Structures are given as C-alpha cells and as structure tokens.
mmCIF file with all atom_site columns, C-alpha atoms in Angstrom:
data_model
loop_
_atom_site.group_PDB
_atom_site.id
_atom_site.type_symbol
_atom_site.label_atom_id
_atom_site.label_alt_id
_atom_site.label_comp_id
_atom_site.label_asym_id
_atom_site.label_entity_id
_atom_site.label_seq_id
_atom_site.pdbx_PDB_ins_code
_atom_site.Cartn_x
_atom_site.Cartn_y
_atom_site.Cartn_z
_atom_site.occupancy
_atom_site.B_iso_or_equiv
_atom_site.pdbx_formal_charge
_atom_site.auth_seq_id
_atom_site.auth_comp_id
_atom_site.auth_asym_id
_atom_site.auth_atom_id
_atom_site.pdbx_PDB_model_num
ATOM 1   C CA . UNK A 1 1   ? 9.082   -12.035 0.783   1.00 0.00 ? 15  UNK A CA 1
ATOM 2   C CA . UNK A 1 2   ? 5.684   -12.143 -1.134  1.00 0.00 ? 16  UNK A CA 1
ATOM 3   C CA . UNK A 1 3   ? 5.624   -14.031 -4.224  1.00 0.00 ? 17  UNK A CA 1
ATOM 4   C CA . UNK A 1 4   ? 4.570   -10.612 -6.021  1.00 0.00 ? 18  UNK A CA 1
ATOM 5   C CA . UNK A 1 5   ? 7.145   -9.948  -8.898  1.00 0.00 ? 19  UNK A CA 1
ATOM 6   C CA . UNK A 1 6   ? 8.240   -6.677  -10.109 1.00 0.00 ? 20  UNK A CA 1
ATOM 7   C CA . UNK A 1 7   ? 10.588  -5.659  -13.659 1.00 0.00 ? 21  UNK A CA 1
ATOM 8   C CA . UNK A 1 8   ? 12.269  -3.829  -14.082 1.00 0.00 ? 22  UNK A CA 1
ATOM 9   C CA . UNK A 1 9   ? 13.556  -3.039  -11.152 1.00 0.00 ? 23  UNK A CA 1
ATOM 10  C CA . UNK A 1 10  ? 14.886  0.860   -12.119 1.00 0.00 ? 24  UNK A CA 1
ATOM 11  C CA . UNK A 1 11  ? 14.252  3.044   -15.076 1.00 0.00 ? 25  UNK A CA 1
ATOM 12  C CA . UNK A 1 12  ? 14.826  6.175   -16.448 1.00 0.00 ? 26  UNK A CA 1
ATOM 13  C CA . UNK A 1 13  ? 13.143  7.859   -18.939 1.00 0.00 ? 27  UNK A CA 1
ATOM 14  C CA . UNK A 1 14  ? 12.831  11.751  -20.477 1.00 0.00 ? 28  UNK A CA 1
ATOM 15  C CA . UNK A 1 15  ? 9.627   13.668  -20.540 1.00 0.00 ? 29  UNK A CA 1
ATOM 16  C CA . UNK A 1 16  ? 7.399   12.676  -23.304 1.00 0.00 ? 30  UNK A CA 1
ATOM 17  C CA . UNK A 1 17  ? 8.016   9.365   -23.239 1.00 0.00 ? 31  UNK A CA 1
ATOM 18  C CA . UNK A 1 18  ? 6.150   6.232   -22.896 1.00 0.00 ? 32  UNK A CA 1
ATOM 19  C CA . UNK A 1 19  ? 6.832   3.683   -20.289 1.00 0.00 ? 33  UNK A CA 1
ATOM 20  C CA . UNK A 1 20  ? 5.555   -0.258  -19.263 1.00 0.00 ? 34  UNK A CA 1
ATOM 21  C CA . UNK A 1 21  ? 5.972   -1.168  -16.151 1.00 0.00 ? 35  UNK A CA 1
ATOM 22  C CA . UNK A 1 22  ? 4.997   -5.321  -15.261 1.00 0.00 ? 36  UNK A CA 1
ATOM 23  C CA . UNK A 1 23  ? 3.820   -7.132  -12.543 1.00 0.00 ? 37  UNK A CA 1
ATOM 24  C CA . UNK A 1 24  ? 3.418   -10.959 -11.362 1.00 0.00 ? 38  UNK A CA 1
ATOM 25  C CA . UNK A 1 25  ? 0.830   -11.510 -9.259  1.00 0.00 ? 39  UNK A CA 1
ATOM 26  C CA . UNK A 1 26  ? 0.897   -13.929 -5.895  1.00 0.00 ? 40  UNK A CA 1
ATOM 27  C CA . UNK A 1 27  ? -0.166  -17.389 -7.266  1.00 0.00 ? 41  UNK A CA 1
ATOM 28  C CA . UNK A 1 28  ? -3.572  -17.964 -6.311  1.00 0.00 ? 42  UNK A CA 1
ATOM 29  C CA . UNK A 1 29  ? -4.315  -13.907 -6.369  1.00 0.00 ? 43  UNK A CA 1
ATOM 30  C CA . UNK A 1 30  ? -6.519  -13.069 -8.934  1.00 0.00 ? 44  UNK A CA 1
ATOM 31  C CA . UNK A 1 31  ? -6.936  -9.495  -8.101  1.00 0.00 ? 45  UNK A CA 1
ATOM 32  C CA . UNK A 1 32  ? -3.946  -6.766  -8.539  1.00 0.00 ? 46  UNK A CA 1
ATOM 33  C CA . UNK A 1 33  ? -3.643  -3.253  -8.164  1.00 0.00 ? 47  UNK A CA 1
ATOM 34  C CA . UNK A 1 34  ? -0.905  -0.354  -8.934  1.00 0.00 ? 48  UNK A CA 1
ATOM 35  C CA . UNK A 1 35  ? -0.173  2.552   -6.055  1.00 0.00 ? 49  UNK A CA 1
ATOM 36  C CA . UNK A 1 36  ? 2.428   5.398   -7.119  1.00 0.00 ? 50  UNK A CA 1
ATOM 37  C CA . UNK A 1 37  ? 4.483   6.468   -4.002  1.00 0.00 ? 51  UNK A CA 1
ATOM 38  C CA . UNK A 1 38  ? 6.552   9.859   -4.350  1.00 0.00 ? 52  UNK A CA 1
ATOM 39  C CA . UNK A 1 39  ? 8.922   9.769   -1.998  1.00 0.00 ? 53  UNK A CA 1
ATOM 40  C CA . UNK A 1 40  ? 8.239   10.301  1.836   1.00 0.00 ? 54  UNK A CA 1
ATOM 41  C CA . UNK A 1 41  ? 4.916   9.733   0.728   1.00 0.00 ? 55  UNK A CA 1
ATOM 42  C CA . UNK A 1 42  ? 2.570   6.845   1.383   1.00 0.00 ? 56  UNK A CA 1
ATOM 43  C CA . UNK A 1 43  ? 1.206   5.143   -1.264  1.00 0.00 ? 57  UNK A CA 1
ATOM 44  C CA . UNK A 1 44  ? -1.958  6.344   -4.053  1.00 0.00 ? 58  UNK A CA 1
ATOM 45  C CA . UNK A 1 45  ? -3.718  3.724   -5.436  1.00 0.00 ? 59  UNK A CA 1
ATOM 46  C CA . UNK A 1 46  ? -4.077  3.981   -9.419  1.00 0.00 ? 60  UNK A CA 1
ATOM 47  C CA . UNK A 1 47  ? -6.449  1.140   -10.375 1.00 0.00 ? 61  UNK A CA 1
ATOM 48  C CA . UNK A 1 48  ? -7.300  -2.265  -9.541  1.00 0.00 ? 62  UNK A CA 1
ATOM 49  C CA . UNK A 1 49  ? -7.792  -5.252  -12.329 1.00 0.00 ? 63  UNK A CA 1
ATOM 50  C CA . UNK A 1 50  ? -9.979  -8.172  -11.222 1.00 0.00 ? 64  UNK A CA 1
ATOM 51  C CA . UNK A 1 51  ? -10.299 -11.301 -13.347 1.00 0.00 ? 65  UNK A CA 1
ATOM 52  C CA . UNK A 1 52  ? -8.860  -8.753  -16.396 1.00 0.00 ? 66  UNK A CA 1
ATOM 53  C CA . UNK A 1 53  ? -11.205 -6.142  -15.708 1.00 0.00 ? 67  UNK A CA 1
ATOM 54  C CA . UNK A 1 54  ? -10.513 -2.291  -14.361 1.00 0.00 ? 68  UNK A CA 1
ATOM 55  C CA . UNK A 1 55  ? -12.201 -2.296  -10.737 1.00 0.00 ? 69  UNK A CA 1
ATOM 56  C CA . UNK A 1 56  ? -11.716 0.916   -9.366  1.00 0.00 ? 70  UNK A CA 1
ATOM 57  C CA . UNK A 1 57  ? -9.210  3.686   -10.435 1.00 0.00 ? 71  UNK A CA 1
ATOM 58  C CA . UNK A 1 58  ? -8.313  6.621   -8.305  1.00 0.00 ? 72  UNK A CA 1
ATOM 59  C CA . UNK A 1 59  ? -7.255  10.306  -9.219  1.00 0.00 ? 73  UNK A CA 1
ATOM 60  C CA . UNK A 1 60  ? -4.862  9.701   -12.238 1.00 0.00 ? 74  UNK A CA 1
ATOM 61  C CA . UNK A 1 61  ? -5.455  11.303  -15.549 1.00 0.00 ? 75  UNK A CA 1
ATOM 62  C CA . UNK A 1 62  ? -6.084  8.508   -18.384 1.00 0.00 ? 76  UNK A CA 1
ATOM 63  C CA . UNK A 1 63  ? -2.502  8.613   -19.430 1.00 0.00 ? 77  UNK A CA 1
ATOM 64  C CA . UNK A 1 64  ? -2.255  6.263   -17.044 1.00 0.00 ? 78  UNK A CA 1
ATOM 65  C CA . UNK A 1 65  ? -3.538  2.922   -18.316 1.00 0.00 ? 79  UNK A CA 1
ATOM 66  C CA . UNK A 1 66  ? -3.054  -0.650  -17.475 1.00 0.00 ? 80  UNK A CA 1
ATOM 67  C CA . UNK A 1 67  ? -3.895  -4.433  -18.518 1.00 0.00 ? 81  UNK A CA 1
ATOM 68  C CA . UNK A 1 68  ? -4.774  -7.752  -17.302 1.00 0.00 ? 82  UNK A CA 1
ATOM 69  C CA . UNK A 1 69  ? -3.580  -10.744 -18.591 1.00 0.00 ? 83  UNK A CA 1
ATOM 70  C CA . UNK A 1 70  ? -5.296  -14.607 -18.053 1.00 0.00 ? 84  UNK A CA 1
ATOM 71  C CA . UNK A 1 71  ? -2.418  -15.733 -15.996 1.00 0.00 ? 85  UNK A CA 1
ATOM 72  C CA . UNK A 1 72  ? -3.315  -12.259 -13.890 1.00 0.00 ? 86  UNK A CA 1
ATOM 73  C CA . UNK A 1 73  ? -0.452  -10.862 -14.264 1.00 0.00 ? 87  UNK A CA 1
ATOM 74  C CA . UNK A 1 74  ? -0.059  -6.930  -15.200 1.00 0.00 ? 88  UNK A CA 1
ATOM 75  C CA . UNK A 1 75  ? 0.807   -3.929  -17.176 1.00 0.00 ? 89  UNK A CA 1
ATOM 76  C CA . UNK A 1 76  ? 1.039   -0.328  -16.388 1.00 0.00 ? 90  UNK A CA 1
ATOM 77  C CA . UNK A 1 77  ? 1.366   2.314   -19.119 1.00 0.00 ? 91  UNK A CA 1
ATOM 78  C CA . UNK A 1 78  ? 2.519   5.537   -18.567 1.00 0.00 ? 92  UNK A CA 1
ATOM 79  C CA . UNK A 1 79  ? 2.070   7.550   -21.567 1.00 0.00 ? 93  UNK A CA 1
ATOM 80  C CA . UNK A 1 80  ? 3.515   11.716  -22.023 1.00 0.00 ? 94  UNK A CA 1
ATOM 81  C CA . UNK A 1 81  ? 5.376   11.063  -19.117 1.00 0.00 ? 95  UNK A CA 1
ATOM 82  C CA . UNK A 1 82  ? 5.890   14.087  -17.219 1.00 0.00 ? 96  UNK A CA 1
ATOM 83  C CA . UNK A 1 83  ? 8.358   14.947  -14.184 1.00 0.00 ? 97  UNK A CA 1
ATOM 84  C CA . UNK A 1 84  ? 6.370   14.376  -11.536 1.00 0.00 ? 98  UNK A CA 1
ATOM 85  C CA . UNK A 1 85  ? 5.633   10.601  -12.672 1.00 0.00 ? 99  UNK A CA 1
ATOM 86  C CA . UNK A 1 86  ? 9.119   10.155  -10.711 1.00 0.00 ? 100 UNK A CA 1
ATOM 87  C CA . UNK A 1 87  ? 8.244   7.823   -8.418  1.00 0.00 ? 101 UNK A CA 1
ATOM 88  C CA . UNK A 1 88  ? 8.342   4.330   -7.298  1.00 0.00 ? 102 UNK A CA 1
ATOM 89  C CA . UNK A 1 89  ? 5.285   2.309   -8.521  1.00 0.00 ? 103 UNK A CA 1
ATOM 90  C CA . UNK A 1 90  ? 3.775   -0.850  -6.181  1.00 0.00 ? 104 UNK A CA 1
ATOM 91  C CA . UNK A 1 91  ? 2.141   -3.622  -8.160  1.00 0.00 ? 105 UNK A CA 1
ATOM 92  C CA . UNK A 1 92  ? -0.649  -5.968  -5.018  1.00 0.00 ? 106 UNK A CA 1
ATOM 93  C CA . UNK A 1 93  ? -2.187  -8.718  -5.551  1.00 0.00 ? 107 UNK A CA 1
ATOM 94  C CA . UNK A 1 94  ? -4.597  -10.135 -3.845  1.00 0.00 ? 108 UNK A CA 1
ATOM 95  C CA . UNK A 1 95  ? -8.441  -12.195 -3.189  1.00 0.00 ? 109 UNK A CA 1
ATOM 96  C CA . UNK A 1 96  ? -10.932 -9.986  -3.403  1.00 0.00 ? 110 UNK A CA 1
ATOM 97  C CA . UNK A 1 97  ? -11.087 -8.436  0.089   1.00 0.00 ? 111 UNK A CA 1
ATOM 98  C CA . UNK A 1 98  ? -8.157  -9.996  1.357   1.00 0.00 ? 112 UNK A CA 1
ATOM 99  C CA . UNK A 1 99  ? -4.799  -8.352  2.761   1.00 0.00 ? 113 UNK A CA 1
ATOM 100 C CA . UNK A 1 100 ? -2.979  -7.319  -0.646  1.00 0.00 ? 114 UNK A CA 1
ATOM 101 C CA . UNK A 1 101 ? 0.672   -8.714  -0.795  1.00 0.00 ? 115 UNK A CA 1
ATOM 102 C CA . UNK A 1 102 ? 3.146   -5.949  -2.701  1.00 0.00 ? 116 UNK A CA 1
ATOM 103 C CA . UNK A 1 103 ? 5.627   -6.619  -4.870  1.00 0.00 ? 117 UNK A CA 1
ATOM 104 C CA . UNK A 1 104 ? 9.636   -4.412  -4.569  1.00 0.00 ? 118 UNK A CA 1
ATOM 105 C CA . UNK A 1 105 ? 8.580   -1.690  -6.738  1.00 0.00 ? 119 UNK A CA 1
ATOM 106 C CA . UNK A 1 106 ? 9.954   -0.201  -9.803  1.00 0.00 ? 120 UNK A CA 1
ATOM 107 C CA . UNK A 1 107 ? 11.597  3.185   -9.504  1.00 0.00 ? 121 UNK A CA 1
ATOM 108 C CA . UNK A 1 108 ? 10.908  5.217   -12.489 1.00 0.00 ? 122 UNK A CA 1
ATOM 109 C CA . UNK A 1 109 ? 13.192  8.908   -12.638 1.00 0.00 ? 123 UNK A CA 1
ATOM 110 C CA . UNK A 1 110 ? 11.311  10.808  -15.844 1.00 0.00 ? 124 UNK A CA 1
ATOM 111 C CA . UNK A 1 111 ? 14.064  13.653  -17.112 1.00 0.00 ? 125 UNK A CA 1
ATOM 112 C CA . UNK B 2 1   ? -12.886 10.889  -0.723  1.00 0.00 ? 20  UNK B CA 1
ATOM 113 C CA . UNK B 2 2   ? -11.260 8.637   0.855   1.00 0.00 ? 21  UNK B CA 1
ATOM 114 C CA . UNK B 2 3   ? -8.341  9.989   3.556   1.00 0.00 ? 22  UNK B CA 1
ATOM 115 C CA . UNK B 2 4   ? -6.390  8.692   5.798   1.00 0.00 ? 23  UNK B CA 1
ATOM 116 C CA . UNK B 2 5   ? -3.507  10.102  8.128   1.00 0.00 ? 24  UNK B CA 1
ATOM 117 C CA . UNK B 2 6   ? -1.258  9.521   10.760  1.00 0.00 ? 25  UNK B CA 1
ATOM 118 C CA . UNK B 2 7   ? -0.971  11.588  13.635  1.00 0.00 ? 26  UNK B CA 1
ATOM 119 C CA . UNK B 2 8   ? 3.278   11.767  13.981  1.00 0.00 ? 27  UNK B CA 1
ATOM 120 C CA . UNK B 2 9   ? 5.324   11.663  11.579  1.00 0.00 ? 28  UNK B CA 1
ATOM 121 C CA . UNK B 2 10  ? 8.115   10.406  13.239  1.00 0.00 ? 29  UNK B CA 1
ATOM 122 C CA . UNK B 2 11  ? 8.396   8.369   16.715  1.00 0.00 ? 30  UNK B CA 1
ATOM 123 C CA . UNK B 2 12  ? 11.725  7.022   18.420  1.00 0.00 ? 31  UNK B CA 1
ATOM 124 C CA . UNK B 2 13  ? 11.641  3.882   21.186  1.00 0.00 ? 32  UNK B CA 1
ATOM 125 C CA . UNK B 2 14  ? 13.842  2.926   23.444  1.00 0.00 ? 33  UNK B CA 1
ATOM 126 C CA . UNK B 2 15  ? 14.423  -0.900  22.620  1.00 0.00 ? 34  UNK B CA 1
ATOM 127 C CA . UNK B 2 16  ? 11.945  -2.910  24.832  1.00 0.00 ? 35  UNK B CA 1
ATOM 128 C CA . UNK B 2 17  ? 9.343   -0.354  24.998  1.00 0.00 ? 36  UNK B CA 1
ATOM 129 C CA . UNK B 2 18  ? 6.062   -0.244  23.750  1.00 0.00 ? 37  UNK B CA 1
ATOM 130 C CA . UNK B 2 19  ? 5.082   1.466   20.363  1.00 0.00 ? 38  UNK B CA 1
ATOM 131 C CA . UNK B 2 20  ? 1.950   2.807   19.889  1.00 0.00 ? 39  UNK B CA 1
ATOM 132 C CA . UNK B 2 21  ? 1.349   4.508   15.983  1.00 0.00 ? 40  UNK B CA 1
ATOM 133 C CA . UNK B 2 22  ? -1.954  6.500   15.462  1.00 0.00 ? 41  UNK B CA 1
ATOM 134 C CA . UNK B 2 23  ? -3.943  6.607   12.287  1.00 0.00 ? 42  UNK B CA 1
ATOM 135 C CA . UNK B 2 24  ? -7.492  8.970   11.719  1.00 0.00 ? 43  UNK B CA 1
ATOM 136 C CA . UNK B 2 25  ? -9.983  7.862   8.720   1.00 0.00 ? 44  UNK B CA 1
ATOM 137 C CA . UNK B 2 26  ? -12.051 10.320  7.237   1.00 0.00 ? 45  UNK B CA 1
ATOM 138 C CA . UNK B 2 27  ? -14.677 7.887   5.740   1.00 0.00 ? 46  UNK B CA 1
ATOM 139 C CA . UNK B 2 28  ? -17.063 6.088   8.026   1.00 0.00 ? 47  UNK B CA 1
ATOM 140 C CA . UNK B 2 29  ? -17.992 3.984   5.607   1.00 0.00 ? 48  UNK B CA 1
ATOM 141 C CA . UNK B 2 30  ? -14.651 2.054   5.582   1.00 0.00 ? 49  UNK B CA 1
ATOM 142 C CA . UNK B 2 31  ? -14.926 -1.062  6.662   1.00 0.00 ? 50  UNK B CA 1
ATOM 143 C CA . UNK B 2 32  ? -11.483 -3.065  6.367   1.00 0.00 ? 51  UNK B CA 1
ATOM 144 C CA . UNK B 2 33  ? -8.169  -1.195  7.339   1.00 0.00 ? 52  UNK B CA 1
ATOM 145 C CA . UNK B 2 34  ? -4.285  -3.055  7.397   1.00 0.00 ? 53  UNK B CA 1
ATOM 146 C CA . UNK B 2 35  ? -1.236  -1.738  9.172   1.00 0.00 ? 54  UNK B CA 1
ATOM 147 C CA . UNK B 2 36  ? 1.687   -1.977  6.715   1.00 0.00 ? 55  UNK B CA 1
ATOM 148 C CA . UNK B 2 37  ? 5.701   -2.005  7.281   1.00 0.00 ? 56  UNK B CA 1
ATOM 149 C CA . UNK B 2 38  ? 7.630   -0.380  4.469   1.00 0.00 ? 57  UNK B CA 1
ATOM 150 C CA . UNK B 2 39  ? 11.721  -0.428  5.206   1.00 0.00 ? 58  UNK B CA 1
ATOM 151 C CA . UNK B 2 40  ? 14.185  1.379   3.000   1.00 0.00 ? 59  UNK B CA 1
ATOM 152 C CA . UNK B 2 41  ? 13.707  0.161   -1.089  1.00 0.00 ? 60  UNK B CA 1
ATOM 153 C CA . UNK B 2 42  ? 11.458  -2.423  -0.270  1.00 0.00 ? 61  UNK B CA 1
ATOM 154 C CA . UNK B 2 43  ? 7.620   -2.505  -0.849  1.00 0.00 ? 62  UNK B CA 1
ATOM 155 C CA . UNK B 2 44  ? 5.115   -2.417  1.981   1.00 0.00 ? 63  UNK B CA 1
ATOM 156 C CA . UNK B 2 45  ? 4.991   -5.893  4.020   1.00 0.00 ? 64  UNK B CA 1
ATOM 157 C CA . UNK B 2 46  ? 1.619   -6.585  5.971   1.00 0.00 ? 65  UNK B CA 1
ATOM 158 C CA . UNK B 2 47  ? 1.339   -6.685  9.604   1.00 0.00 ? 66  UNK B CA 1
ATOM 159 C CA . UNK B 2 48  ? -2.128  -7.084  10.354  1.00 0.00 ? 67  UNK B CA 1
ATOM 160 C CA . UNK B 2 49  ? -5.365  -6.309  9.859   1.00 0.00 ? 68  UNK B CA 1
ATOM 161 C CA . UNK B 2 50  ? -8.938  -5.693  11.023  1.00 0.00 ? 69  UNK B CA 1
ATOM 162 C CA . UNK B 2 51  ? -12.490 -5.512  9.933   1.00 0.00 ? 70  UNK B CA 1
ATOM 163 C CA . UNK B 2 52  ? -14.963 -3.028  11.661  1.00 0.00 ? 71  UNK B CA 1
ATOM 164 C CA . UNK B 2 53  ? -17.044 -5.911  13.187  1.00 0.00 ? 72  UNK B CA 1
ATOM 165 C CA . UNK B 2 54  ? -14.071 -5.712  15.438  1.00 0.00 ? 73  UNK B CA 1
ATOM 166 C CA . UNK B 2 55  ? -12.416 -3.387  17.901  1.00 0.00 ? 74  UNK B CA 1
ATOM 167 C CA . UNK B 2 56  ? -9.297  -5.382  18.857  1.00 0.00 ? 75  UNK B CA 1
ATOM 168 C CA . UNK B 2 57  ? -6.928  -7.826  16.920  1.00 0.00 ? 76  UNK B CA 1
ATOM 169 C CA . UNK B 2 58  ? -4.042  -9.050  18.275  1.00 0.00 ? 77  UNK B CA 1
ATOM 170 C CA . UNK B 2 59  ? -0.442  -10.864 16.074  1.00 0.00 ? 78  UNK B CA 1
ATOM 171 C CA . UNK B 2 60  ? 2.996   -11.471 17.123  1.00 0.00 ? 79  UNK B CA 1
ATOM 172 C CA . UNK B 2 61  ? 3.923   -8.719  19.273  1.00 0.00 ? 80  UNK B CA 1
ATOM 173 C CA . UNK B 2 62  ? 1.162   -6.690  17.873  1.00 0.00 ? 81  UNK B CA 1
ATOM 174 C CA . UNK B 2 63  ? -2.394  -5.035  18.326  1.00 0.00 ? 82  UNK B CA 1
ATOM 175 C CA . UNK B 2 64  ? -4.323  -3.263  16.517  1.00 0.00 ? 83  UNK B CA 1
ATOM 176 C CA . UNK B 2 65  ? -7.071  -1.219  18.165  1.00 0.00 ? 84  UNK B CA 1
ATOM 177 C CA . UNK B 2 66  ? -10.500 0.441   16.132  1.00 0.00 ? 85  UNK B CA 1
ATOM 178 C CA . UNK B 2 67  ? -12.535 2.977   17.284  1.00 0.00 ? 86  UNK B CA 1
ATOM 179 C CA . UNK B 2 68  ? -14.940 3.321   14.483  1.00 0.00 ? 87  UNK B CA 1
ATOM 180 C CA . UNK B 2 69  ? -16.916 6.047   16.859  1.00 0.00 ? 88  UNK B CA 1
ATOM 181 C CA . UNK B 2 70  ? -13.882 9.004   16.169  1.00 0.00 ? 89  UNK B CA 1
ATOM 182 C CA . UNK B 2 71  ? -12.930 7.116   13.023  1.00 0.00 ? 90  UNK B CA 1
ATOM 183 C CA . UNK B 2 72  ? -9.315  6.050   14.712  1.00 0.00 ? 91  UNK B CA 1
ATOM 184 C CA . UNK B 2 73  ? -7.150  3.328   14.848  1.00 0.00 ? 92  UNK B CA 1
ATOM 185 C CA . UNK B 2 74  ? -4.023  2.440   16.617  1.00 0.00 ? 93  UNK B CA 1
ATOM 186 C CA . UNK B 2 75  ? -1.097  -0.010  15.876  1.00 0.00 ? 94  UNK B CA 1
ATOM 187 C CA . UNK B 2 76  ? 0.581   -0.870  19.322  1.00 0.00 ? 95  UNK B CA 1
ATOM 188 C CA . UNK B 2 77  ? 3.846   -3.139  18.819  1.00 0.00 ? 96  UNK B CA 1
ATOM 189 C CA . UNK B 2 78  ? 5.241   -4.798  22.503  1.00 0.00 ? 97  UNK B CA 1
ATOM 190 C CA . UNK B 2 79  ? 8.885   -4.727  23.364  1.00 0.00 ? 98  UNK B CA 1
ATOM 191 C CA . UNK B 2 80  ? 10.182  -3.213  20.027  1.00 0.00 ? 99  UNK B CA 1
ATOM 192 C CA . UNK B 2 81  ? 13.399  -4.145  18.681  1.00 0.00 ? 100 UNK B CA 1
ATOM 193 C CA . UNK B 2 82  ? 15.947  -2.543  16.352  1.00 0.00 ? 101 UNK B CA 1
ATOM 194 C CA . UNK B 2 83  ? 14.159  -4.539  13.670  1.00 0.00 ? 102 UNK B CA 1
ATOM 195 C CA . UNK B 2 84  ? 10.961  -2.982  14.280  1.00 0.00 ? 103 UNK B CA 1
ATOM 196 C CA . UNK B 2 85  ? 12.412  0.546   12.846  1.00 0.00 ? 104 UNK B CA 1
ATOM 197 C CA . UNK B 2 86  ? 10.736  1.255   9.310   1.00 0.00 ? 105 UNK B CA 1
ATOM 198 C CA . UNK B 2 87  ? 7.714   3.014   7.784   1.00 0.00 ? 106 UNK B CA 1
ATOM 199 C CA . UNK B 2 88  ? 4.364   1.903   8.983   1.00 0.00 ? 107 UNK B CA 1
ATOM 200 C CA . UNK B 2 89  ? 1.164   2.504   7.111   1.00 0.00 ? 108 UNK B CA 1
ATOM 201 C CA . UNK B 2 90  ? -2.630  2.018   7.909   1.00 0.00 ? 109 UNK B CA 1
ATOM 202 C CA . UNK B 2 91  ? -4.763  1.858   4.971   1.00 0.00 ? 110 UNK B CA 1
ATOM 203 C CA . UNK B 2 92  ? -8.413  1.636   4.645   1.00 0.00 ? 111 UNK B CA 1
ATOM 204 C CA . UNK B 2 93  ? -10.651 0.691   2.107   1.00 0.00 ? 112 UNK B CA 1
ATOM 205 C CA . UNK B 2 94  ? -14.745 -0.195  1.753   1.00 0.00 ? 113 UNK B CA 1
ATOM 206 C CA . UNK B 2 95  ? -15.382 -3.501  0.734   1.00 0.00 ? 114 UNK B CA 1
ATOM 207 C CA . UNK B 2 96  ? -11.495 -4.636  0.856   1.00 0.00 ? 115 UNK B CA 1
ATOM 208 C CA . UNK B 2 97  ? -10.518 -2.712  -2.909  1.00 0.00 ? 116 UNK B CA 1
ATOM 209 C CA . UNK B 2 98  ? -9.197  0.636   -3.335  1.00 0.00 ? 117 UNK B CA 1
ATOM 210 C CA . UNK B 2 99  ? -6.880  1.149   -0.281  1.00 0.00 ? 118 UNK B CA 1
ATOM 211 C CA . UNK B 2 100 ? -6.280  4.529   0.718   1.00 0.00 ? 119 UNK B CA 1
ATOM 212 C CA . UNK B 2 101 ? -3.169  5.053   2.454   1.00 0.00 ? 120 UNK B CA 1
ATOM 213 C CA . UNK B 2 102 ? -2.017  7.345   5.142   1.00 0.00 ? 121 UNK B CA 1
ATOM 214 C CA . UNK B 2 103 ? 1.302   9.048   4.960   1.00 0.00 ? 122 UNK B CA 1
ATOM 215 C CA . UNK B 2 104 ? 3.448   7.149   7.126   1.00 0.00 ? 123 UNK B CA 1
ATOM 216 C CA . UNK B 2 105 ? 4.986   7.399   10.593  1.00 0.00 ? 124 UNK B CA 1
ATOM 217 C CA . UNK B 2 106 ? 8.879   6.462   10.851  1.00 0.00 ? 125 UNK B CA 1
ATOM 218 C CA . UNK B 2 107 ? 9.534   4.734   13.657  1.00 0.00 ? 126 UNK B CA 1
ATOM 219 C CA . UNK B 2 108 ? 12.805  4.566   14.842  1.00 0.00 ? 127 UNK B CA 1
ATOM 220 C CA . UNK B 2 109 ? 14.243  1.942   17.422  1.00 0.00 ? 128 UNK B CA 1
ATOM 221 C CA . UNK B 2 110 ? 16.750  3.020   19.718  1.00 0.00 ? 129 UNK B CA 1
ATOM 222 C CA . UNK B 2 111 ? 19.410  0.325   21.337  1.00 0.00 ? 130 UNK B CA 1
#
C-alpha cells in the first residue's frame, strides 16, 4: 500500500454536471499528477502540479482543471461532464523524477 | 507525442516459468521508463524501473531489459506465481514527469 489517498472512493453523476475529485499525496512527495483510465485501458496522464504549480498537462480539453494545495495535496475538477468522463481517475505523487506512487482510484460513472 | 505499447495483450504461464512482457516506445527522447502492476480495483503498484544510462536492472524476481537502439523494453519476471497474475504497464516519460503509458498486457498465472 502507498500512502497516496484517494475520496471518494465511487461516484456517480449525470451529464452536465460538475465533479471534485481529491487526492493525498505520499508524505514527503511534493509532486502529484492525475491519469484517467477507461477501462481495459492503460492509464492518460491529465496534468501534473509541482510545488502548487501546473507542470505539464496532456490531451484534455480545459474542462478539466485541477489545484494544489501547501500541504500538496489535490483537486481535480471535472466540469460539463460528459459520458465518456466514465472512468476511474489515478491521483501519483511523487519527487520530481522519481517512481510515482498511485493512490486506489476513484470511479466516476457520468449518466 | 509520446506512445507507448505493448506487444500482447494477454500472456498465460505455467506457475514456475519465466515471464517475459514486451513494451515499444515511440519517443527516443525518453529517458526514464517503470514497469507497473495494476490487479483488479486497485491502482497501479511499481515494480521497477530504469533510466537509459542503463540496459539492465534487476529486483526481486525481476529484470528489466532496455534497448534504447529499437526503442524496446522488456519486463522478465522468474518463476511466476499465481500472485504474479495482474495488469502490467511500462510507462515512459522525459525527464521523469508526464508518464505515458502503454495499454497493458494481462498476465495470467496458471497452477
């Protein structure tokens, strides 16, 4: 087990909606980053946060939005959610080009 | 962009056997790649992991092998067991941020 916390652990929501997903990062980790993973999938990285800063962010429309806090932990926002946001969502932490330790995932179902 | 893919997408063992999981890269300028285990509702668990200053890494009962000339990389576990059977995952990133998964090879563990 990592020390990378998830919540809430399932959700379901309708299309349109809004959703925030949270994450606790690894104590020590000052780095985290969210992955969506559709099922039989592998998982596609959505943005990284480094000392509460985006670092990166991969090929998701800006609906998708997130935060950093001081402690380091995180947010994801999902806004106009849409069907295809059905998925389970990975929070990592990590040191800056170190292994990244996941969290359990939250599985969102948008209906 | 980024991309990176495993060759099978399934693979069963005979317990005690060998394992050997492929992975191709498209990007040579990746230079940090981790093997991932993902079993059923859980988020990914590292294995290992290697830099491209080196061809060969070796764990617990596993290897992981880089041939940065065709852009490959192997993940060979020794004597598998029934708790080896799960989703692996290599990802690769530049610079250790942005990790770009593959889609996953089930392995399956036969007693």
């Amino acid at each position: 087990e990592t020390g990378v916390t998830q919540s809430p652990t399932h959700l379901i929501k309708t299309r349109g909606q809004q959703v925030t997903l949270r994450c606790s990062s690894q104590s020590g980790h000052n780095t985290v980053s969210w992955y969506q993973q559709a099922l039989g999938q592998g998982p596609q990285f959505i943005f990284q946060y480094y000392r509460e800063e985006e670092n990166g962010r991969g090929n998701f429309p800006p609906r998708f939005s997130g935060l950093q806090f001081p402690n380091y932990s995180s947010e994801l926002n999902v806004n106009a959610l849409e069907l295809d946001d059905s998925a389970l969502y990975l929070c990592a932490s990590s040191q800056p080009g170190t292994p990244e330790w996941f969290g359990p995932g939250t599985r969102l179902l948008v209906l | 962009g980024e991309s990176v893919g495993l060759h099978l997408p399934t693979l069963s063992v005979q317990e005690g056997d060998n394992s050997i999981i492929n992975c191709a890269y498209s990007n040579s300028a990746s230079d940090y790649f981790i093997w991932y285990k993902q079993e059923s509702g859980k988020g990914p668990q590292f294995i290992i992991d290697i830099r491209s200053n080196m061809d060969k890494r070796q764990g617990q009962r596993v290897t992981v092998l880089l041939n940065k000339t065709v852009k490959h990389l192997s993940l060979q576990i020794a004597a598998t067991q029934p708790g080896d059977s799960a989703v692996y995952f290599c990802a690769g990133s530049r610079y250790g941020n942005q990790f770009y998964f593959g889609t996953g090879t089930s392995l399956t563990v036969i007693p």
